[in-house]
XYZ file of N, CA and C in Angstrom:
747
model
N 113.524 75.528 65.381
C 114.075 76.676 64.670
C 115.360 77.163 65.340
N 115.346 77.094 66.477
C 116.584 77.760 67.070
C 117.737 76.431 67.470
N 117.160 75.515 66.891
C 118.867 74.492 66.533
C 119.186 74.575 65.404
N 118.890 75.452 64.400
C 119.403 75.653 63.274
C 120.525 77.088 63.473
N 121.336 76.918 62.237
C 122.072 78.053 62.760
C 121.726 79.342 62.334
N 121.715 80.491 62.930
C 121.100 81.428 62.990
C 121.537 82.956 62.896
N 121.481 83.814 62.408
C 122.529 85.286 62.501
C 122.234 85.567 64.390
N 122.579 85.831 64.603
C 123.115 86.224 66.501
C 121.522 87.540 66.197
N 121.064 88.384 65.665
C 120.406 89.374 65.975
C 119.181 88.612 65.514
N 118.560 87.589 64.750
C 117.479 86.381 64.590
C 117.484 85.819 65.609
N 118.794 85.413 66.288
C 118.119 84.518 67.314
C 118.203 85.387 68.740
N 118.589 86.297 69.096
C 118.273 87.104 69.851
C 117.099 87.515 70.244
N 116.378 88.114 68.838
C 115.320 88.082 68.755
C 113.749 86.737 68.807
N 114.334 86.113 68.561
C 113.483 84.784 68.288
C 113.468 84.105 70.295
N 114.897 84.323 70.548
C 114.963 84.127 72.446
C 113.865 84.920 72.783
N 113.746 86.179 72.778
C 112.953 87.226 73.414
C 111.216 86.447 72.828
N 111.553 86.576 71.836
C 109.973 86.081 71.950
C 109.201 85.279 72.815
N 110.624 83.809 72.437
C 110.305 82.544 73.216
C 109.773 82.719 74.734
N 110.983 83.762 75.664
C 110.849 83.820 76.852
C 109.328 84.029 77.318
N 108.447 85.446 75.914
C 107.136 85.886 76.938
C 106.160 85.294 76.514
N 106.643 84.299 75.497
C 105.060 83.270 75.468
C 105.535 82.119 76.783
N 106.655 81.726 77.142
C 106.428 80.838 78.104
C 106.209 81.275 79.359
N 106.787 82.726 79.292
C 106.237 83.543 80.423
C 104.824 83.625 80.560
N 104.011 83.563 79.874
C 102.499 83.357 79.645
C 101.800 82.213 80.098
N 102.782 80.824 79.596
C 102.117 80.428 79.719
C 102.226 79.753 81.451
N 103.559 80.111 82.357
C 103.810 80.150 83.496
C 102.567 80.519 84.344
N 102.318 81.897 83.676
C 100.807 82.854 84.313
C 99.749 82.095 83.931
N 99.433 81.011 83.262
C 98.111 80.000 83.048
C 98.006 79.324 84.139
N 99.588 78.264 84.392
C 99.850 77.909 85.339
C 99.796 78.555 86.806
N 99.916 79.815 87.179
C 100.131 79.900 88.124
C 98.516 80.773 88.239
N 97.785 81.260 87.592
C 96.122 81.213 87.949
C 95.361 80.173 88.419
N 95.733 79.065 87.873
C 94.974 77.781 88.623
C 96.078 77.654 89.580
N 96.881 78.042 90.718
C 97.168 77.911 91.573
C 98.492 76.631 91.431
N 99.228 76.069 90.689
C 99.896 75.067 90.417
C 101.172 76.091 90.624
N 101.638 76.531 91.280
C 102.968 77.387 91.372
C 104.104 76.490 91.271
N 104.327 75.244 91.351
C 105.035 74.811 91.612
C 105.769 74.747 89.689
N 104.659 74.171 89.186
C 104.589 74.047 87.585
C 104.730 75.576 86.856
N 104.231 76.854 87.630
C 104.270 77.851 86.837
C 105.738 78.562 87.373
N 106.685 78.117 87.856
C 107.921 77.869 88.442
C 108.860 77.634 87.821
N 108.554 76.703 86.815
C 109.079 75.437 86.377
C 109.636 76.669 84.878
N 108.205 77.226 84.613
C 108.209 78.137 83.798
C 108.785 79.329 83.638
N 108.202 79.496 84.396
C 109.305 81.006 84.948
C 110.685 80.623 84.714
N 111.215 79.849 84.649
C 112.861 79.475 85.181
C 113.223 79.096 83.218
N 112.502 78.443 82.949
C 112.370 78.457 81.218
C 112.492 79.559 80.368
N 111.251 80.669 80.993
C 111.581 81.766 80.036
C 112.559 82.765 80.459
N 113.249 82.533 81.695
C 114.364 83.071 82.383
C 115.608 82.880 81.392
N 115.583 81.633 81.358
C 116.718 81.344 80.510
C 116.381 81.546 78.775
N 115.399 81.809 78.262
C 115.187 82.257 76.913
C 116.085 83.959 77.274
N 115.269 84.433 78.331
C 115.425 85.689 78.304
C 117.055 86.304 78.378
N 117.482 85.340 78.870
C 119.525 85.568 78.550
C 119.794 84.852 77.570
N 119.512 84.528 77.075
C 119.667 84.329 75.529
C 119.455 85.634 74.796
N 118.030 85.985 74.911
C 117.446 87.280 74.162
C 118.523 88.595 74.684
N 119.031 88.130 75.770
C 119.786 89.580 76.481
C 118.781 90.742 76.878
N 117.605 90.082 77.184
C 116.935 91.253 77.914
C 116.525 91.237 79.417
N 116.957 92.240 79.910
C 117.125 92.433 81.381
C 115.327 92.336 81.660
N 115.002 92.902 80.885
C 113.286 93.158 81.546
C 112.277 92.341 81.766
N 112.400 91.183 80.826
C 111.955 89.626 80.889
C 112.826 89.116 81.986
N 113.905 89.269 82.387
C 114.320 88.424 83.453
C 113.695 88.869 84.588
N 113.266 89.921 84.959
C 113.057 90.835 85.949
C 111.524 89.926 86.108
N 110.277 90.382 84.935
C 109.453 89.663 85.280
C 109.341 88.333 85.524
N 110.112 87.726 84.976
C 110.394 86.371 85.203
C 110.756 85.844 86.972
N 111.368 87.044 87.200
C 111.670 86.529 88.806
C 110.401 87.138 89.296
N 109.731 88.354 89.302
C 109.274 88.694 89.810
C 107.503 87.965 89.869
N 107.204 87.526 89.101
C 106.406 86.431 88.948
C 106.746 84.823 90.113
N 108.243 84.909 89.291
C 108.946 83.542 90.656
C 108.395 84.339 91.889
N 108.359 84.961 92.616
C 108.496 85.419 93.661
C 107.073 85.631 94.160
N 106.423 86.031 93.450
C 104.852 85.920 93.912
C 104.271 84.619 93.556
N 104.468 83.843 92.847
C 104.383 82.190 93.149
C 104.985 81.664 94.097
N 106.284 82.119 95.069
C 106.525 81.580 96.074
C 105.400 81.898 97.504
N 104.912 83.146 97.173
C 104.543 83.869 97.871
C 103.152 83.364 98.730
N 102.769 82.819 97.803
C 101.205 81.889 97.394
C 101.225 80.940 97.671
N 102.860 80.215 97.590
C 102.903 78.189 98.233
C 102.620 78.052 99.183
N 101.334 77.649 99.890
C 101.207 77.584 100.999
C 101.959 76.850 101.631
N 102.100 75.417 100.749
C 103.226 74.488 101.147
C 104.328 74.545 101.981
N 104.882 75.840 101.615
C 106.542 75.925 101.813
C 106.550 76.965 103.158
N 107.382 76.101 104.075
C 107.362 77.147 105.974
C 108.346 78.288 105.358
N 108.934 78.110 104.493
C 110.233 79.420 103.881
C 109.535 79.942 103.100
N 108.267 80.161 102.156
C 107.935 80.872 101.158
C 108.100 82.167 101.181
N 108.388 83.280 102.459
C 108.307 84.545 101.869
C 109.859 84.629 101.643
N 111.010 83.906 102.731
C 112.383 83.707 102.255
C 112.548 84.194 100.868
N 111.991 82.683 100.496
C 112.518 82.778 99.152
C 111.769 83.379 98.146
N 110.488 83.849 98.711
C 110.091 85.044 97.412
C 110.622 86.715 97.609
N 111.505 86.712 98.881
C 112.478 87.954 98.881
C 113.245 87.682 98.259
N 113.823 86.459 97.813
C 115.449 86.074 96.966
C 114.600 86.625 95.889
N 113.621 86.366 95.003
C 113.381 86.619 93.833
C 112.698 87.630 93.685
N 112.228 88.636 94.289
C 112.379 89.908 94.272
C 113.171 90.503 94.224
N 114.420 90.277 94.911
C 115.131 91.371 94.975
C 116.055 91.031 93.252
N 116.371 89.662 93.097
C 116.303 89.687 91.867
C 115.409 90.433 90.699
N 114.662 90.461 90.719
C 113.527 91.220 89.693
C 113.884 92.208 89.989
N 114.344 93.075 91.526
C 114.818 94.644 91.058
C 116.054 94.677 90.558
N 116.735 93.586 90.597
C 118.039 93.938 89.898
C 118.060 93.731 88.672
N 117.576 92.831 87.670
C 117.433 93.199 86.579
C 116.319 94.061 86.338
N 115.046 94.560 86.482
C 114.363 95.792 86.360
C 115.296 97.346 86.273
N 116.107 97.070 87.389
C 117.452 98.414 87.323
C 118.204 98.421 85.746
N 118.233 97.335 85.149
C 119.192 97.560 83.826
C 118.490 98.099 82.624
N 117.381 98.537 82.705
C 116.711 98.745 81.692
C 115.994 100.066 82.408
N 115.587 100.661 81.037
C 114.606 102.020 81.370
C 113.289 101.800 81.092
N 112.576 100.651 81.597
C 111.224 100.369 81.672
C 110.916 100.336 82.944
N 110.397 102.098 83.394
C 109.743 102.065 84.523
C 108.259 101.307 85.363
N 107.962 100.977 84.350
C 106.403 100.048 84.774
C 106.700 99.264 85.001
N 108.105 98.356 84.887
C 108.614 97.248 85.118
C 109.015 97.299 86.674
N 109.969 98.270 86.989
C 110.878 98.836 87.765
C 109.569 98.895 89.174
N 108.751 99.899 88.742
C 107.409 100.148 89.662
C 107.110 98.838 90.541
N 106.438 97.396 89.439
C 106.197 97.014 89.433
C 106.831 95.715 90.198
N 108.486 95.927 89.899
C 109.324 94.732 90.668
C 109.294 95.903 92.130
N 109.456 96.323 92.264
C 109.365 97.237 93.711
C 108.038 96.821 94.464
N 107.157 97.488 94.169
C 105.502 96.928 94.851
C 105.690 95.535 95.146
N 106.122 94.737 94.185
C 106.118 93.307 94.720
C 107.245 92.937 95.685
N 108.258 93.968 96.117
C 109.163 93.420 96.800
C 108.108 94.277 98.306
N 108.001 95.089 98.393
C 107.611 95.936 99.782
C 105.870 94.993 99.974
N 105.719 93.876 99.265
C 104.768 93.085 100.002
C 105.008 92.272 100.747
N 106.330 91.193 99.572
C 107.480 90.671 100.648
C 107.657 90.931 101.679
N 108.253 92.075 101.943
C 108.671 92.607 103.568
C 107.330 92.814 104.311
N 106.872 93.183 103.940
C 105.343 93.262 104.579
C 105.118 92.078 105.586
N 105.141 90.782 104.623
C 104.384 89.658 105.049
C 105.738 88.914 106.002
N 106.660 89.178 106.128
C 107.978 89.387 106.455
C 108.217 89.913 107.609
N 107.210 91.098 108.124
C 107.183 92.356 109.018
C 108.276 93.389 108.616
N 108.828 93.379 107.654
C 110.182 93.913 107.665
C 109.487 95.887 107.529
N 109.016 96.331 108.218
C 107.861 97.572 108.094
C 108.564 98.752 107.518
N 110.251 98.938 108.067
C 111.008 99.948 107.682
C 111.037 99.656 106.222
N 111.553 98.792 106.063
C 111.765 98.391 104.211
C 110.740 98.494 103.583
N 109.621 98.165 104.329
C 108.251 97.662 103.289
C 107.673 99.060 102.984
N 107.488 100.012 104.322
C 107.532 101.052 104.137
C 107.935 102.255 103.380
N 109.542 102.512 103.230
C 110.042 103.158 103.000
C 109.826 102.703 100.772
N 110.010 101.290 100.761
C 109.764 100.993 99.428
C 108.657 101.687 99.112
N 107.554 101.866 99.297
C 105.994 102.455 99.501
C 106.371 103.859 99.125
N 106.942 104.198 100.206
C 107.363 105.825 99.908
C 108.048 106.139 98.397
N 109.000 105.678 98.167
C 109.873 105.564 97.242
C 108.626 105.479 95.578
N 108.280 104.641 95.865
C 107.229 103.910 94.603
C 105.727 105.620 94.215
N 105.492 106.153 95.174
C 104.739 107.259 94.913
C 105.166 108.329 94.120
N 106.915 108.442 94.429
C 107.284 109.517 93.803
C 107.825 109.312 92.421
N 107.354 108.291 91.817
C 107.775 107.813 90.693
C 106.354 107.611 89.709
N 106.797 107.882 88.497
C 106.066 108.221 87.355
C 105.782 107.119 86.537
N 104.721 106.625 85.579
C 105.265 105.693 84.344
C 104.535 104.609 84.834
N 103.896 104.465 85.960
C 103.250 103.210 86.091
C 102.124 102.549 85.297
N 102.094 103.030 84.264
C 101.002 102.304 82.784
C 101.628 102.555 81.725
N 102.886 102.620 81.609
C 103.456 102.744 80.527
C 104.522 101.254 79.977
N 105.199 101.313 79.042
C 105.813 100.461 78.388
C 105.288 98.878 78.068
N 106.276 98.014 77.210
C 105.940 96.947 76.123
C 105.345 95.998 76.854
N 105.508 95.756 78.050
C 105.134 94.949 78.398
C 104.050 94.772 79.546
N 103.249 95.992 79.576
C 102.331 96.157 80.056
C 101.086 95.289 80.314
N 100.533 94.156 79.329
C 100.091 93.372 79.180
C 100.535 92.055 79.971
N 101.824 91.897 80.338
C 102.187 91.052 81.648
C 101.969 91.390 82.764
N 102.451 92.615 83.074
C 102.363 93.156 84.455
C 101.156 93.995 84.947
N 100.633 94.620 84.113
C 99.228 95.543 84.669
C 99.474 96.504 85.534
N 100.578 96.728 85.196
C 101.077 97.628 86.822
C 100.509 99.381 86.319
N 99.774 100.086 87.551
C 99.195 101.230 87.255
C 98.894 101.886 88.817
N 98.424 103.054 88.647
C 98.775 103.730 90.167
C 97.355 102.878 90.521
N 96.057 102.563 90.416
C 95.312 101.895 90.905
C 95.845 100.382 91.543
N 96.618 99.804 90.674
C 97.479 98.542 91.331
C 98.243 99.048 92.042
N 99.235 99.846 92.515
C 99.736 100.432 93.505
C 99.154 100.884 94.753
N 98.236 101.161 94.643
C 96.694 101.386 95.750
C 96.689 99.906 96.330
N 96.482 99.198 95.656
C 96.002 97.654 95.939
C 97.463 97.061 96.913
N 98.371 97.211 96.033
C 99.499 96.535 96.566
C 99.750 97.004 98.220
N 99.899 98.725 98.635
C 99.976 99.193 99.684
C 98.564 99.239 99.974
N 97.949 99.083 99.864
C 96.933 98.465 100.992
C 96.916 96.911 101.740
N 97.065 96.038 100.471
C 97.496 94.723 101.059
C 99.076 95.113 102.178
N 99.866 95.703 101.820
C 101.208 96.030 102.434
C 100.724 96.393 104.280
N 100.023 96.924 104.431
C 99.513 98.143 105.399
C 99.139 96.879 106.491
N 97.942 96.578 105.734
C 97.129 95.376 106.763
C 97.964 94.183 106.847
N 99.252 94.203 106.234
C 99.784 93.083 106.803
C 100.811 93.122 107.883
N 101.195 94.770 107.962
C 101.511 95.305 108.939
C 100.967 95.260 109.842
N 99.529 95.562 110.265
C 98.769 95.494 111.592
C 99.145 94.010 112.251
N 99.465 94.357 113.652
C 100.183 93.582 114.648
C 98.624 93.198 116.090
N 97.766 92.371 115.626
C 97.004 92.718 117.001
C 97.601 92.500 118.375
N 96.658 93.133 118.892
C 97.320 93.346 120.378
C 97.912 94.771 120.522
N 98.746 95.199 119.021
C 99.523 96.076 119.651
C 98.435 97.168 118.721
N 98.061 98.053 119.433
C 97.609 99.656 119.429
C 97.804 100.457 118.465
N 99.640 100.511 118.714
C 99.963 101.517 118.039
C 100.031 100.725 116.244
N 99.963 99.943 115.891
C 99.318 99.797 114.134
C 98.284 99.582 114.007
N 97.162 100.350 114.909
C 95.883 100.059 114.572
C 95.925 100.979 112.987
N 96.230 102.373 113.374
C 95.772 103.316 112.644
C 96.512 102.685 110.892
N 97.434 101.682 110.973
C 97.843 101.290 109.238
C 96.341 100.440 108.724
N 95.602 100.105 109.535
C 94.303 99.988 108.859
C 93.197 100.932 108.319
N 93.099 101.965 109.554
C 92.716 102.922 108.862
C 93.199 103.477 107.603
N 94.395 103.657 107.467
C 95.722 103.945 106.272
C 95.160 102.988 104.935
N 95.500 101.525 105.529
C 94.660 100.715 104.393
C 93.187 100.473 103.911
N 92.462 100.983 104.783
C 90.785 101.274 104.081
C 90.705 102.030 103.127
N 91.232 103.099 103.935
C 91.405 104.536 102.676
C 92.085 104.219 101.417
N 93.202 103.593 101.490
C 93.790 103.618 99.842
C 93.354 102.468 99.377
N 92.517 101.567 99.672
C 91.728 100.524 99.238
C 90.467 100.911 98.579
N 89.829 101.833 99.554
C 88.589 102.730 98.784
C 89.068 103.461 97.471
N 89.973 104.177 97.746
C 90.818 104.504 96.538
C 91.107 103.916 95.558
N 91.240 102.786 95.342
C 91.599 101.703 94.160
C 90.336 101.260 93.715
N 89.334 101.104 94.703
C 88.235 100.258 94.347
C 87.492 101.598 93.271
N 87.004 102.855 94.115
C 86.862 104.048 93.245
C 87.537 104.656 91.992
N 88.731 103.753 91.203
C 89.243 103.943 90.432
C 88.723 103.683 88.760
N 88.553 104.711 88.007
C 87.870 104.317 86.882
C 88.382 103.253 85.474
N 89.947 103.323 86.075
C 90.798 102.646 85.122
C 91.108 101.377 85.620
N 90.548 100.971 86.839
C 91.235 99.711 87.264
C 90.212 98.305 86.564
N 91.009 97.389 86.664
C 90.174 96.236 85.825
C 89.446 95.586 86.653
N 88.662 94.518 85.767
C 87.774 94.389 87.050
C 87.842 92.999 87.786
N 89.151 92.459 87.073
C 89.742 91.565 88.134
C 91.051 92.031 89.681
N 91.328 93.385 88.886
C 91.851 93.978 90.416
C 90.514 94.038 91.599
N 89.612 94.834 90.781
C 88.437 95.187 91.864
C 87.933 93.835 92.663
N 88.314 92.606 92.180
C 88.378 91.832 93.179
C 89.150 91.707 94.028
N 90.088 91.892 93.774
C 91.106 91.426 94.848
C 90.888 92.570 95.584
N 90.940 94.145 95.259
C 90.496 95.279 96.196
C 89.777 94.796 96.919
N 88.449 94.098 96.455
C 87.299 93.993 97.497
C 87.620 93.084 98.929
N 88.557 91.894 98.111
C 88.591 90.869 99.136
C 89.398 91.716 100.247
N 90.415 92.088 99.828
C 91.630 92.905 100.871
C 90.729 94.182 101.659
N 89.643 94.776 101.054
C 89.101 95.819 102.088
C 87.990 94.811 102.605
N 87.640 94.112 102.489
C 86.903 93.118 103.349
C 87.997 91.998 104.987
N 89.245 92.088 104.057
C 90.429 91.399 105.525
C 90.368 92.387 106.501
N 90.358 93.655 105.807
C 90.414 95.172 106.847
C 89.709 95.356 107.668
N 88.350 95.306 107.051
C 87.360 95.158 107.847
C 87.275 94.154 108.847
N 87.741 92.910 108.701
C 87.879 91.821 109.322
C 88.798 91.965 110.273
N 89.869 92.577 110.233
C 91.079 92.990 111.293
C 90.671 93.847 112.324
N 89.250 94.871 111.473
C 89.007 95.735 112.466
C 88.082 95.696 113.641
N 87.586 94.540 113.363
C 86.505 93.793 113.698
C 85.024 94.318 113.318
N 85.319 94.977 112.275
C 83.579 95.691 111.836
C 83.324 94.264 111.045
N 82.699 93.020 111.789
C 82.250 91.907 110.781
C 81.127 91.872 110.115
N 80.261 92.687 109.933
C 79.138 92.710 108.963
C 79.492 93.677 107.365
N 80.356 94.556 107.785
C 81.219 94.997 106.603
C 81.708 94.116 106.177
N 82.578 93.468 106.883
C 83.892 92.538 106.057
C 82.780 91.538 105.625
N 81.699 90.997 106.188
C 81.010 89.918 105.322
C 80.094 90.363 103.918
N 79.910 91.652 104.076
C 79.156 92.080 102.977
C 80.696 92.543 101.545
N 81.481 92.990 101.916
C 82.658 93.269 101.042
C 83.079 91.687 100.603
N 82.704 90.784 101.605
C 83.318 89.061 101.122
C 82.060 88.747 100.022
N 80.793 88.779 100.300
C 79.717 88.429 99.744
C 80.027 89.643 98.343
N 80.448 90.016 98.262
C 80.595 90.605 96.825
C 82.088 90.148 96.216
N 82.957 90.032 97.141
C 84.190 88.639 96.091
C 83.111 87.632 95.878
N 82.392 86.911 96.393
C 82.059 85.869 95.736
C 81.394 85.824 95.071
N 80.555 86.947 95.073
C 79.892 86.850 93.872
C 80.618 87.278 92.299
N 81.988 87.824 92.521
C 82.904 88.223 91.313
C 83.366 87.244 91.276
N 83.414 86.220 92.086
C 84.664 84.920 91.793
C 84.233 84.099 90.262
N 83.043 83.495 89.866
C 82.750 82.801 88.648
C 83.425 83.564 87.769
N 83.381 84.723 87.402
C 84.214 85.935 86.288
C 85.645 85.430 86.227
N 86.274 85.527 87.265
C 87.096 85.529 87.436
C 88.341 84.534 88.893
N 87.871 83.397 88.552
C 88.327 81.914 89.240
C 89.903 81.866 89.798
N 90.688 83.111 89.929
C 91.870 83.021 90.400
C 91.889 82.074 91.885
N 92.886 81.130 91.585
C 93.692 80.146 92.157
C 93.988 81.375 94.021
N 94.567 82.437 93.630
C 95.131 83.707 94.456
C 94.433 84.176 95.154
N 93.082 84.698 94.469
C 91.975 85.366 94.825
C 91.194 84.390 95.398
N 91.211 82.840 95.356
C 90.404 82.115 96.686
C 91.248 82.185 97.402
N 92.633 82.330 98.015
C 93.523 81.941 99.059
C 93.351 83.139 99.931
N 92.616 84.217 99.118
C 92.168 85.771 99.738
C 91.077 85.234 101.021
N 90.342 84.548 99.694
C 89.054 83.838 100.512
C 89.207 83.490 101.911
N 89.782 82.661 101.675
C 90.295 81.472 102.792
C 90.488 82.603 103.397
N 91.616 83.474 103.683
C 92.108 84.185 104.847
C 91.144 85.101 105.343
N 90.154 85.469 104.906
C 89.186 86.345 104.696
C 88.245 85.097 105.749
N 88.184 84.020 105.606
C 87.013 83.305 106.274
C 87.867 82.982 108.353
N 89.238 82.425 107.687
C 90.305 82.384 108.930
C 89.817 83.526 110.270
N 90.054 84.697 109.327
C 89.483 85.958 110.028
C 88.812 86.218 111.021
N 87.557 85.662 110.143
C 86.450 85.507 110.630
C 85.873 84.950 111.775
N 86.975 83.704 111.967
C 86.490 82.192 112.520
C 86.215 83.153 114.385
N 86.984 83.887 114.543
C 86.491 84.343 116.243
C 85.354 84.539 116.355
N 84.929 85.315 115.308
C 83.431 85.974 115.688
C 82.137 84.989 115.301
N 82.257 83.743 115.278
C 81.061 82.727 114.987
C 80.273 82.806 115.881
């Protein structure tokens, strides 16, 4: 259809479409863990999405790139280059007035830095992201899920990836991250494939803190949510969640 010739506001429109079904189907790909292929995608409906001329599909489009880099275990550069495509996703997220978008490319950049150590940035993004409104709102909500309960989740994962052992003084960002983890998990609106990933991440906490009969009872309830819900992401939780563990055998 779109090698035929077309009025410019048909195929504008007809781009935009294209971009968020392949954007979709990127996110098939990148649930079974194939990032490399849901990559491939992302970069497809990237380019629908400048066609369509919409800033907000490009935004998710990177910002998706960027948490598929995030996940390659493969790659010794993966958080590198899932900061390149974050910070992309906030720059097109900035051209548009879709704050759930905006929210949403932010949280995913201050995990970046997180895993990064970058603590001032990761931090201060954190700060920034509270005083802002709109996080369950707009069109494309159904891609992103972004809501103050996912914001809970995100800075909690953020927090504990901050904790430095050995050093003392970030004990207390665990304490910091239990609490707004309990918080997310206690949330009546959150779905109940976040509440996994909540669980697994207040189970790492526990695991960091060395309370290991918590962290194994918070793990023994991811796994028992895992059949529901088989994320590719949410075993790599696993795994780090068992890594954890491995001192105290």
């Amino acid at each position: 259809l779109l090698e035929r010739s077309l009025l410019p506001s048909m195929r504008t429109r007809l781009c935009a479409i294209l971009s968020q079904n392949v954007l979709l189907i990127g996110l098939c790909f990148y649930d079974l863990g194939h990032y490399e292929t849901a990559r491939a995608y992302f970069q497809r409906a990237r380019e629908a999405a400048n066609e369509g001329n919409t800033y907000t599909l490009q935004a998710l489009t990177w910002g998706w790139d960027s948490l598929a880099w995030s996940y390659s275990a493969a790659s010794e550069k993966r958080y590198e280059y899932a900061l390149q495509s974050a910070l992309q996703a906030n720059h097109w997220a900035s051209l548009e007035a879709d704050d759930a978008v905006q929210c949403w490319a932010q949280a995913n950049l201050a995990e970046v830095y997180a895993h990064l150590n970058r603590k001032d940035e990761c931090l201060t993004t954190l700060a920034a992201l509270r005083k802002r409104n709109g996080y369950a709102s707009g069109d494309f909500y159904y891609i992103h899920q972004f809501n103050d309960s996912l914001l809970d989740g995100y800075q909690g994962e953020c927090l504990q990836q901050l904790y430095l052992p050995g050093r003392p003084d970030t004990r207390p960002l665990l304490d910091d991250a239990e609490h707004i983890l309990q918080q997310a998990l206690s949330a009546s609106h959150g779905t109940a494939t976040c509440s996994a990933f909540y669980t697994v991440d207040m189970a790492r906490v526990q695991a960091r803190k060395g309370e290991v009969g918590v962290a194994c009872e918070y793990g023994k309830q991811t796994i028992e949510m895992f059949p529901s819900y088989p994320s590719a992401s949410l075993q790599q939780r696993l795994v780090s969640l068992r890594l954890l563990l491995e001192p105290y055998k």
